[in-house]
Coordinates of C-alpha atoms and ligand atoms in Angstrom, one line a residue:
Chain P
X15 CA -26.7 -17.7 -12.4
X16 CA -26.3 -14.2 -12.9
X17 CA -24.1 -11.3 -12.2
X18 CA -26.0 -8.5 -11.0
X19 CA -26.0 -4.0 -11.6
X20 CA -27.8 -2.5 -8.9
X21 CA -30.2 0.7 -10.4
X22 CA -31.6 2.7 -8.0
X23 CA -35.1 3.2 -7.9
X24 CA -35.6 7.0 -7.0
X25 CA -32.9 8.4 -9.1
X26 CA -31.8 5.2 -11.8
X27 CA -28.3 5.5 -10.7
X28 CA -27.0 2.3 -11.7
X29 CA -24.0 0.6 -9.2
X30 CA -21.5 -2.1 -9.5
X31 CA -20.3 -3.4 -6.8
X32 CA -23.7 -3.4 -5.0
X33 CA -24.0 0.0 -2.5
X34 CA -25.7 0.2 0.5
X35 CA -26.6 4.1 0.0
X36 CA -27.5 5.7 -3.5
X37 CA -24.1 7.2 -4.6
X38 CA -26.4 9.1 -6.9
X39 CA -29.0 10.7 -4.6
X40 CA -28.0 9.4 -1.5
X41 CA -31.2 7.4 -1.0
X42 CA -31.0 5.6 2.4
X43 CA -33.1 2.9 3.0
X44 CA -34.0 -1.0 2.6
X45 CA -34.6 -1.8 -0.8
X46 CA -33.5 1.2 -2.4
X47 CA -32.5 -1.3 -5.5
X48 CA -33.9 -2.8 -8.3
X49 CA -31.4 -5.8 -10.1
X50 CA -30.4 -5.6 -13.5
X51 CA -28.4 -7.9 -15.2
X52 CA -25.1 -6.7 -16.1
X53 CA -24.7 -6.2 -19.9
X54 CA -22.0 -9.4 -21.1
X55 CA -20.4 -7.3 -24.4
X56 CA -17.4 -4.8 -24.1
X57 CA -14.2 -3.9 -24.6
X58 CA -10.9 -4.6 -22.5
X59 CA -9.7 -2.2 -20.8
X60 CA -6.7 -3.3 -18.8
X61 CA -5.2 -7.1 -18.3
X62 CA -2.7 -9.3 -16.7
X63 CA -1.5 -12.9 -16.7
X64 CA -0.9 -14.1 -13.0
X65 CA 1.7 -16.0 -12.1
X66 CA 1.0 -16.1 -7.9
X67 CA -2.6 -17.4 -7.5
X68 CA -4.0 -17.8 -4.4
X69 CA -3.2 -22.0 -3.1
X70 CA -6.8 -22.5 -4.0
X71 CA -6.2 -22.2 -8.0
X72 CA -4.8 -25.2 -9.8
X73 CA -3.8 -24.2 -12.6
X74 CA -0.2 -22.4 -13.3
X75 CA -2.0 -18.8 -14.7
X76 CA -4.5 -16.9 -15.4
X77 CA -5.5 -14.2 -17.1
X78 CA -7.6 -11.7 -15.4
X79 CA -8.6 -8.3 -16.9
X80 CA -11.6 -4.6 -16.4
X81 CA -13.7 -5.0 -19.5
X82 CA -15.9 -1.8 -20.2
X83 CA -19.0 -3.2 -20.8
X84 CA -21.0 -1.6 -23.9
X85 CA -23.5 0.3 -21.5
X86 CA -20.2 2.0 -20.4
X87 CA -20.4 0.1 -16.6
X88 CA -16.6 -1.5 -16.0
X89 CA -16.5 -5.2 -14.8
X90 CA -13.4 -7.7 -13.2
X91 CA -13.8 -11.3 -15.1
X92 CA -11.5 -13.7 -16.2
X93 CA -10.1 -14.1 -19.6
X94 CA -10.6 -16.9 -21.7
X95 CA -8.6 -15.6 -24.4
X96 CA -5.0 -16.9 -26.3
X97 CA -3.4 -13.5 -26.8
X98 CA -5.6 -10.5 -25.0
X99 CA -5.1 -7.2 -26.0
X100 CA -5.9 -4.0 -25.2
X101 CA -9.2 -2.8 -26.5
X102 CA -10.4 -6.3 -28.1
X103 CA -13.9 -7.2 -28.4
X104 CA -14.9 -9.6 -25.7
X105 CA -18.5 -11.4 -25.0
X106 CA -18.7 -12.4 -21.3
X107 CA -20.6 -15.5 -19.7
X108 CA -21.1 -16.0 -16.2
X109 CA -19.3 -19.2 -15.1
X110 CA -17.9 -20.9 -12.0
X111 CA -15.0 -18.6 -11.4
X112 CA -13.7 -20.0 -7.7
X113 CA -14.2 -23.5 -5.9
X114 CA -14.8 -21.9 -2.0
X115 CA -14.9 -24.2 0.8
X116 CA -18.9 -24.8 1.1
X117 CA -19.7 -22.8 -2.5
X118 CA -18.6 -22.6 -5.8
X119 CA -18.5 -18.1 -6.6
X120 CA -19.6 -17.6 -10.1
X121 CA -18.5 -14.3 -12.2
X122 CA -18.1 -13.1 -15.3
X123 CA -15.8 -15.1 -18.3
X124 CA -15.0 -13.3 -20.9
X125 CA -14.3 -14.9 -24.8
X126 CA -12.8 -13.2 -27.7
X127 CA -15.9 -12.1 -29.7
Chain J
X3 CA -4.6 22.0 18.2
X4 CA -1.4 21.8 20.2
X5 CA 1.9 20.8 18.6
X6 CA 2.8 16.9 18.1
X7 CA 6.2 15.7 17.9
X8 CA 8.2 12.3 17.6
X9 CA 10.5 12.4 20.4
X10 CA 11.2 8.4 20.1
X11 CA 12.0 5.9 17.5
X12 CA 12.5 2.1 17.2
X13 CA 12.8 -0.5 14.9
X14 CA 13.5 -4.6 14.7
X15 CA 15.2 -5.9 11.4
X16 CA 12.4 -6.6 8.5
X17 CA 13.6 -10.4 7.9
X18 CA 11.9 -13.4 8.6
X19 CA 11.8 -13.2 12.3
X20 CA 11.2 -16.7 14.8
X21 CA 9.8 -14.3 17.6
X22 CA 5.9 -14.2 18.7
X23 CA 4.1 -11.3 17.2
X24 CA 3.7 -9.7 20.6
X25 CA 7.2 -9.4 21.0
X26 CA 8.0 -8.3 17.4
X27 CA 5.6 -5.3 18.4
X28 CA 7.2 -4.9 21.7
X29 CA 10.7 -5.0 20.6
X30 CA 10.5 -1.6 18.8
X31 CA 8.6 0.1 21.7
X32 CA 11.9 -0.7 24.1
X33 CA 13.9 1.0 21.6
X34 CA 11.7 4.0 21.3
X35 CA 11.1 4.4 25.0
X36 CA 15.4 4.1 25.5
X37 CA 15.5 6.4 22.8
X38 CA 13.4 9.2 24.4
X39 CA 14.3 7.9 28.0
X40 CA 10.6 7.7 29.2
X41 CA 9.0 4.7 31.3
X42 CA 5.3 6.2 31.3
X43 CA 3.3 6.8 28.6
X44 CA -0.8 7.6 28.1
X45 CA -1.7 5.4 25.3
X46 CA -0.3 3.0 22.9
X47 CA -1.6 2.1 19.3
X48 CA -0.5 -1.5 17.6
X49 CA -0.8 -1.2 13.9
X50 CA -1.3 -4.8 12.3
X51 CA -3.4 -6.2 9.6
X52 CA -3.2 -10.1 9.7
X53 CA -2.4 -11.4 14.1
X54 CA -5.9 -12.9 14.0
X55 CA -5.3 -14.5 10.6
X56 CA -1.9 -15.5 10.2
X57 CA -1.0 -15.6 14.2
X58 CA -4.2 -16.9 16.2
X59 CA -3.3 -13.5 17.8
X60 CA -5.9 -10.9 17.9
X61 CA -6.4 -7.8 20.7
X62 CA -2.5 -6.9 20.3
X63 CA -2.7 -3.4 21.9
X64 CA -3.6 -5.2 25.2
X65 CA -0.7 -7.4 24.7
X66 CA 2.0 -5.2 24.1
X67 CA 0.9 -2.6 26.8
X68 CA 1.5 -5.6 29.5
X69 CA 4.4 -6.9 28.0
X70 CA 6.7 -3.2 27.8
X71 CA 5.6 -2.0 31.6
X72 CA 2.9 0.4 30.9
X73 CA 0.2 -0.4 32.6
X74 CA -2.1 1.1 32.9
X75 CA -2.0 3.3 29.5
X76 CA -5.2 3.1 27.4
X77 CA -4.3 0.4 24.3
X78 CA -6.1 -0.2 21.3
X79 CA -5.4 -2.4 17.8
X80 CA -5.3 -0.4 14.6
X81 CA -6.0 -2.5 11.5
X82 CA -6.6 -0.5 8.5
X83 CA -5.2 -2.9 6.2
X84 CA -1.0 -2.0 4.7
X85 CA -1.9 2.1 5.9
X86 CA -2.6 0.3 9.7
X87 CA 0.7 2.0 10.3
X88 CA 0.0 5.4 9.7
X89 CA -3.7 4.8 10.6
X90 CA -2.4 4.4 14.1
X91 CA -0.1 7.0 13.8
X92 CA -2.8 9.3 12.8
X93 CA -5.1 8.1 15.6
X94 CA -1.5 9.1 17.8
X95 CA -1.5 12.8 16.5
X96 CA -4.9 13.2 17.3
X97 CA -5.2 12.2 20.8
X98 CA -2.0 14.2 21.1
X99 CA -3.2 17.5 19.6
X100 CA -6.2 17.0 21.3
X101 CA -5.0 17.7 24.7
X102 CA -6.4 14.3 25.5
X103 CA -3.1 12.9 26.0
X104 CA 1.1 13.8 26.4
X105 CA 2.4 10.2 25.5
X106 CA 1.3 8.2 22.9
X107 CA 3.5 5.1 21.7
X108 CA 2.5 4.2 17.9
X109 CA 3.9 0.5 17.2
X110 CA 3.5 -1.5 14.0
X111 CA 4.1 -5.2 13.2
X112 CA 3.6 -7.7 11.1
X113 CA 4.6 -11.3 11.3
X114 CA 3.9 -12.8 7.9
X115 CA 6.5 -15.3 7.1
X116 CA 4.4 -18.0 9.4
X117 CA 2.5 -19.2 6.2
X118 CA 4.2 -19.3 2.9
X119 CA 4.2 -16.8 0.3
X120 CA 1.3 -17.5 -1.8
X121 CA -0.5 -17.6 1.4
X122 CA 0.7 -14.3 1.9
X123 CA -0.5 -12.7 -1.0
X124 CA -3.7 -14.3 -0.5
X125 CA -4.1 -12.7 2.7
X126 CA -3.7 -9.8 1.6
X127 CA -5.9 -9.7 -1.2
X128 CA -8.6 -10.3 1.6
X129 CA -8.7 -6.9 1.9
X130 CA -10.0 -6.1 -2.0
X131 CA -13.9 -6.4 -2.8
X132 CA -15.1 -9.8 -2.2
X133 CA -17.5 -10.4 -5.0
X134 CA -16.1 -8.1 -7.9
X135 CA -12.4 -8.7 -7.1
X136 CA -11.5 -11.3 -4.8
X137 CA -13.5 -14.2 -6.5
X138 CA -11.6 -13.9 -9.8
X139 CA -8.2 -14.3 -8.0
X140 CA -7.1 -11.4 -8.2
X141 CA -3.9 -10.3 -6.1
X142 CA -2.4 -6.8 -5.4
X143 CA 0.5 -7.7 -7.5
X144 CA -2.6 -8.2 -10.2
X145 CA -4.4 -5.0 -9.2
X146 CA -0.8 -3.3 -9.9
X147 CA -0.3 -4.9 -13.4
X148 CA -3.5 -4.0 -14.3
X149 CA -2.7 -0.4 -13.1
X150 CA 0.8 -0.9 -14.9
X151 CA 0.0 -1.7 -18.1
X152 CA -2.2 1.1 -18.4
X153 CA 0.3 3.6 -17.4
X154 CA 2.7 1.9 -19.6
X155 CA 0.4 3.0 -22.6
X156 CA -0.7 5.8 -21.4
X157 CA 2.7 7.5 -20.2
X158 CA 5.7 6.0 -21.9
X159 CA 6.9 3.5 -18.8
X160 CA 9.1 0.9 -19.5
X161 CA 9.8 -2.3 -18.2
X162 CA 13.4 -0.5 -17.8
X163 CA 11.7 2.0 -15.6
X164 CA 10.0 -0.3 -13.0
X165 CA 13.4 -2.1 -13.1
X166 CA 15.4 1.2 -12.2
X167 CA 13.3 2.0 -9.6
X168 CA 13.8 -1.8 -8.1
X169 CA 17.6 -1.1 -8.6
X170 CA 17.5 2.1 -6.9
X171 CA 16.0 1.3 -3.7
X172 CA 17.5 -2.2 -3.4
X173 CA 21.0 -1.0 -3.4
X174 CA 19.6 1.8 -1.0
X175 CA 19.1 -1.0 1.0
X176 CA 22.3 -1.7 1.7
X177 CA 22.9 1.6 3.6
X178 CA 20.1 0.4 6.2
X179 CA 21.4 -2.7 8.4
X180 CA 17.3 -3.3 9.2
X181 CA 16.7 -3.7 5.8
X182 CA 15.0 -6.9 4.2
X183 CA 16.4 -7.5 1.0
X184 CA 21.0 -7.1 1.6
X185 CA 21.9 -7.8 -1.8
X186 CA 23.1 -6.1 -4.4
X187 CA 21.0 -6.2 -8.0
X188 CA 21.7 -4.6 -11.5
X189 CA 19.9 -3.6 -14.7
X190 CA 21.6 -6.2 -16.0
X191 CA 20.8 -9.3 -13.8
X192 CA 18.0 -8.6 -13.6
X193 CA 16.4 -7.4 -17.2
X194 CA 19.4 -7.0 -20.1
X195 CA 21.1 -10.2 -19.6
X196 CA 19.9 -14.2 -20.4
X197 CA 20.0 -15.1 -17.4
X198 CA 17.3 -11.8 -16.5
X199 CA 14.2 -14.0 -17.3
X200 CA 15.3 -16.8 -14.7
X201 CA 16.3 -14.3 -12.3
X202 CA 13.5 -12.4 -12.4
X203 CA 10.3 -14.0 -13.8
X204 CA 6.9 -12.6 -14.2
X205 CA 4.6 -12.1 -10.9
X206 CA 1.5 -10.5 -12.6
X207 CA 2.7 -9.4 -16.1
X208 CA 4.3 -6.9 -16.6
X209 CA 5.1 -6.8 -13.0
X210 CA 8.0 -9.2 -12.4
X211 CA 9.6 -10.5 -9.1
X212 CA 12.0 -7.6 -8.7
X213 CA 9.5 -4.9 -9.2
X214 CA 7.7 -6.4 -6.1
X215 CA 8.7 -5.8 -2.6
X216 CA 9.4 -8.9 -0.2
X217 CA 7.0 -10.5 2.5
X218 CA 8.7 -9.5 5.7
X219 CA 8.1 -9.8 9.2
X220 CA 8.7 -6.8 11.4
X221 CA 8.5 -4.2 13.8
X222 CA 8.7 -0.6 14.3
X223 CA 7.5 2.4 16.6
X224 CA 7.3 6.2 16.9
X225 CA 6.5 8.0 20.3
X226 CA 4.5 11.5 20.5
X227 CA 4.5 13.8 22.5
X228 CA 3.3 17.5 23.4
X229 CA 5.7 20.4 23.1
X230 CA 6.8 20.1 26.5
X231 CA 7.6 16.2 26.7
X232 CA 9.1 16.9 23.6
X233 CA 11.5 19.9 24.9
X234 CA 12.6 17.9 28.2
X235 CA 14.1 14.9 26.1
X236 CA 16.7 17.5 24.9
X237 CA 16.6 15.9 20.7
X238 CA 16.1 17.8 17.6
X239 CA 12.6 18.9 17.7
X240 CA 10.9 16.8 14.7
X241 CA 7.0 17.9 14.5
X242 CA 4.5 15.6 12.6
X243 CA 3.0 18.9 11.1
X244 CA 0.7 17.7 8.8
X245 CA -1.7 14.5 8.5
X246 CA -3.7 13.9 5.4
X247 CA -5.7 11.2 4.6
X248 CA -8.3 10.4 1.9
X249 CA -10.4 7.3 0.7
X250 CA -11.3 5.8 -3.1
X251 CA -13.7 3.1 -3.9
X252 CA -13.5 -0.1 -2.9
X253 CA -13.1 -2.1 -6.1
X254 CA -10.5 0.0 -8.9
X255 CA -12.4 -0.9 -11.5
X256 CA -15.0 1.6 -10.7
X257 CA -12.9 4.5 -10.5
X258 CA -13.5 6.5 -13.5
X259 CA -10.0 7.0 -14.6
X260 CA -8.2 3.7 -13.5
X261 CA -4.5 5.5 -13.8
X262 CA -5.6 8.0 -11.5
X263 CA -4.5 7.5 -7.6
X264 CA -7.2 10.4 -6.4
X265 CA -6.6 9.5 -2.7
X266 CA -2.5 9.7 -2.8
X267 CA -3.4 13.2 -4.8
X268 CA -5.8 14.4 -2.0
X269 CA -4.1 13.0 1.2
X270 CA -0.9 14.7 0.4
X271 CA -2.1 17.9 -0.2
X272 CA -3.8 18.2 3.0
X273 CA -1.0 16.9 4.7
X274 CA 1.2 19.6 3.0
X275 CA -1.4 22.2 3.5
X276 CA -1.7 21.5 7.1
X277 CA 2.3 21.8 7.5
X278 CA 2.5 24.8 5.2
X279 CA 4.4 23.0 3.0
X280 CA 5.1 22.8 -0.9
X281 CA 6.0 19.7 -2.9
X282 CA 9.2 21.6 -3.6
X283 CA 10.1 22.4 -0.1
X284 CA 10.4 18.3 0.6
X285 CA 14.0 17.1 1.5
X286 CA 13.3 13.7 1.9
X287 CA 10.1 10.8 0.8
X288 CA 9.4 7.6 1.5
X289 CA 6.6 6.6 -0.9
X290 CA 4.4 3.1 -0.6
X291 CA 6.6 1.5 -3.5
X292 CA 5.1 -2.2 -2.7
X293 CA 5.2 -2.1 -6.3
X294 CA 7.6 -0.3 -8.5
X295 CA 4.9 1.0 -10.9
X296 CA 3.3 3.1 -7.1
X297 CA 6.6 5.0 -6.6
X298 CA 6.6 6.4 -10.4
X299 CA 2.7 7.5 -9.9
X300 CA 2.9 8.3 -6.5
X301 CA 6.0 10.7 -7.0
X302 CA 3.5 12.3 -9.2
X303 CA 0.4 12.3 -7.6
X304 CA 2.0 14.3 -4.5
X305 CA 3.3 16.9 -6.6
X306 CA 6.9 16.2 -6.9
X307 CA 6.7 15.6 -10.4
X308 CA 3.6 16.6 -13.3
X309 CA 1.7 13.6 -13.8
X310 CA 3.6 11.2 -16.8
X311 CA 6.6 12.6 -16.1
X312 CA 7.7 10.9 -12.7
X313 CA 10.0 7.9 -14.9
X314 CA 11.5 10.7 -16.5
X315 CA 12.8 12.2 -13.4
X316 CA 13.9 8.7 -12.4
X317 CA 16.1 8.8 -15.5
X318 CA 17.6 11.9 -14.6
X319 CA 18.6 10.5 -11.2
X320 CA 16.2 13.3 -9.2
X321 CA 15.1 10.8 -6.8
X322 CA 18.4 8.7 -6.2
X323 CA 20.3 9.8 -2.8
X324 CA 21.8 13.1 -3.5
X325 CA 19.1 13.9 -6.1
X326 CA 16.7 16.8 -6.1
X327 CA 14.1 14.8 -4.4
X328 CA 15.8 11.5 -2.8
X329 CA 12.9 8.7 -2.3
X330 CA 12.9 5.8 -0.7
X331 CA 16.8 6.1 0.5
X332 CA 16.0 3.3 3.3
X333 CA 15.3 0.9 0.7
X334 CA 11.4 1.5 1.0
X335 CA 9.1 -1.1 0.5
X336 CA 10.4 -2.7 -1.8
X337 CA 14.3 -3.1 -0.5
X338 CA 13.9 -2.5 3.6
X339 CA 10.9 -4.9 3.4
X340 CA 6.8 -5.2 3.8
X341 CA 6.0 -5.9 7.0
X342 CA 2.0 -4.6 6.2
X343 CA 1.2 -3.0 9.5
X344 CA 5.2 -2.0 10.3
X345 CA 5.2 -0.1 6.8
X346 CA 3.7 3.1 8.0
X347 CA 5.5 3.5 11.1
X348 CA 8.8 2.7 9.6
X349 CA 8.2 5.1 6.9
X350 CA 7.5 7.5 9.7
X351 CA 10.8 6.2 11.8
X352 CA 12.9 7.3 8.7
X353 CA 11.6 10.7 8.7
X354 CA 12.7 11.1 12.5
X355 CA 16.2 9.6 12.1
X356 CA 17.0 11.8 9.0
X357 CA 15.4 14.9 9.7
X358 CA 17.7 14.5 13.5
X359 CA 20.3 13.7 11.4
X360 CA 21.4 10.6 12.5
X361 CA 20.9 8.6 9.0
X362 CA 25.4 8.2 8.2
X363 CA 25.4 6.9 5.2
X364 CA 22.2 7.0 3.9
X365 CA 21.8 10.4 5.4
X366 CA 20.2 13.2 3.0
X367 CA 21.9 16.2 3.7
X368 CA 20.4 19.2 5.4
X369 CA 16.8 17.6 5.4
X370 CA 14.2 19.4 7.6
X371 CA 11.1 18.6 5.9
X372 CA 10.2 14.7 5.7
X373 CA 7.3 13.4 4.1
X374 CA 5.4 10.1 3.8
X375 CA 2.6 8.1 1.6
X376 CA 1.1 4.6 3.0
X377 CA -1.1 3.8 0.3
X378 CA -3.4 0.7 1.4
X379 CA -5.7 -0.8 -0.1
X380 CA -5.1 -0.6 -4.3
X381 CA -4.9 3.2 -3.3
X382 CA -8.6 3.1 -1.7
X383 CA -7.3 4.1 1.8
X384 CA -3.9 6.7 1.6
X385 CA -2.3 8.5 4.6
X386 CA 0.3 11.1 4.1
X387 CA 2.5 12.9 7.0
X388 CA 4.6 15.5 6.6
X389 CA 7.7 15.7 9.2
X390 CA 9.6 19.5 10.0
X391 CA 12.7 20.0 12.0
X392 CA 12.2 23.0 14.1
X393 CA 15.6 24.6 15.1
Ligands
ZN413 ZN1 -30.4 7.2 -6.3

């Protein structure tokens, strides 16, 4: 599994979340896209630990934070980390991050480097 | 354009109501409609985010029309997630200054309190993105912490802040008999004493429960009108002079300065603009504090304050009733209650009842220019208004 960027092929405008029209040329049209995987390494940005998960989470918290990724792209993930701080090193894997109904959604988990 | 005023306002308690969610919208639209003394109208709007998914209730503007008499007015369901309210309202103005219609009733409502809370929250965190938020669990009482703790660094906000502005509007609470939340709190029950931590235990650190406002179900409505609807109803003539609204991305993390609320920024000044109004000449605000943390940045972000410096304008008591700038004086989010597609047009109903001068005790003297900020999304979908009294 993988988590995708999504680089533009006219103009290499690269997106995350995917975008249906270039945000850097405006290129319209099917396929305008090529998939890069995101980079894993960065820095954290901005964190919380939460105490009102959705019914679907069992456990009591979790710590979810925006890493900047070392290619400067920003990325949501979970934290798999004792004591996060701002700014720490992390190294991200992508991992089961929710059970759904009829599919498990993978994402990004990130570790203390 | 032709003039647009609110000639007619309504609204139920914000509580946990046992009604149907037809008749929490429809409640409200009685009031307004006794309030203006009109039977006929051309259109009505029903502002709500969750009827389909919390209610088994969807197509609410056809509904409501039946149920208050006013068939055969043109109806229609605004969702536009916690700014549905003044999404509909906007929708109001336009088919108003338009020409295209004289009547237009704007109702919001929102019956949440059917599920529990947790399945609250997660409802509403249906509307972030679905593969680079929602999946990771994130809430909006996450989204705010996040956005929180990087004011927190950046500016100089203090838990003590978020709790003053939680104190504040609570006890303004208490001057509205609609409002949620009828109990009195203090800095120190809720952060300087030992008891503070069980009383008021972390949501999404550092947000904690008091610095988030209450799920609520409720109802409220606004009635527009032309000029000369608006002159035979023999009120105060309130105009909605000036509609703003602006968008941001989808997902927060990929706005380039995560502190920054762009949207509240650019829908107020083109509300302002439009009305020919300054920040300064504002009597009166009701900002979108579903979180503490959003009145501090939004106070800001419309110009009342310079940007890091709305806590310290808190401190000095500039936004407390009888302050420079009062904000929030019905309790706002966070004290009158959350009702997500209510929460616009109530905002909007305070304008009206203050700027007529009707508001007793919470009443901010002299007030002739009202202003408003829904903020829905995580700030990716912001409407303003701006309210004058014309004399
Ligand atoms: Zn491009």
């Amino acid at each position: 599994m993988e988590v995708y960027a999504y680089k533009c092929r006219k103009c290499c405008h690269v997106h995350y979340p995917y975008k249906m029209i270039c945000h850097g040329c405006g290129e319209n049209k099917h396929d305008a896209f090529d998939l890069v995987p995101m980079t894993k390494d960065g820095k954290l940005l901005t964190f919380t630990i939460v105490h009102n998960l959705p019914p679907d989470f069992e456990v009591p918290t979790l710590a979810i934070g925006i890493v900047e990724l070392d290619d400067g792209m920003r990325i949501m993930g979970q934290l798999k980390v004792q004591e996060p701080e701002l700014g720490m090193k992390l190294k991200g894997k992508v991992e089961v991050v929710r059970h759904g109904d009829y599919t498990d959604y993978h994402g990004m988990v990130f570790y203390a480097a | 354009m032709r003039n647009v005023y609110a000639i007619g306002i309504g609204i139920t308690s914000f509580t946990r109501l046992e009604f149907q969610l037809v008749e929490i919208a429809s409640y409200p639209v009685m009031f307004a409609l006794r309030d203006c003394g009109l039977k006929q109208v051309d259109q009505l709007y029903v502002a709500n985010m969750g009827g389909a998914r919390l209610n088994h209730q969807t197509a609410l503007g056809s509904a409501v029309v039946d149920s208050c008499n006013l068939l055969p007015a043109g109806a229609a369901t605004i969702e536009n997630g916690p700014a549905s309210g003044a999404a509909a309202i906007k929708e109001g103005f336009m088919a108003v200054a338009s020409g295209m219609h004289d009547v237009v009733v704007v109702t919001g409502a929102e019956r949440m309190r059917e599920v529990n809370g947790l399945e609250a929250t997660d409802f509403v965190a249906s509307l972030t993105h679905p593969l680079a938020e929602y999946i990771y669990g994130v809430t909006l009482p996450s989204l705010a912490a996040m956005f929180t703790r990087l004011y927190m660094e950046k500016y100089g906000v203090t838990e003590r802040h978020l709790a003053m502005v939680g104190v504040k509007n609570q006890n303004n609470a208490l001057k509205n008999e609609f409002a949620h939340l009828q109990q009195a709190i203090t800095l120190e029950g809720i952060l300087d004493s030992e008891e503070a931590f069980t009383n008021n235990p972390y949501v999404a650190e550092p947000l904690r429960f008091f610095d988030c406002c209450p799920v609520s179900d409720g109802g409220a409505c606004v009635i527009l009108a032309s000029e000369e609807v608006a002159k035979k109803t023999g009120r105060p003539m309130i105009r909605l002079a000036g509609v703003g609204q602006s968008t941001d991305t989808h997902a927060v993390l990929a706005r380039k300065d995560p502190t920054d609320l762009l949207a509240v920024r650019r829908a107020a000044a083109q509300s302002m603009e439009m009305a020919g109004v300054k920040p300064k000449d504002v009597d009166v605000a009701e900002l979108h504090d579903a979180f503490t943390i959003l009145e501090i940045a939004e106070s800001e972000e419309v110009g009342f304050f310079k940007k890091g410096e709305g806590h310290l304008a808190l401190e000095r008591g500039e936004t407390e009733l009888g302050g420079k700038i009062p904000i929030n004086v019905s309790g706002g989010l966070k004290g009158r209650g959350h009702p997500v597609g209510a929460t616009g047009v109530a905002q909007a109903y305070e304008m009206v009842y203050q700027l007529r001068g009707e508001a007793g005790e919470r009443q901010v003297k002299d007030a002739k220019v009202g202003f408003t900020c829904n903020f829905g999304g995580f700030g990716n979908n912001v409407i303003c208004l701006t309210f004058i009294r014309e004399d």
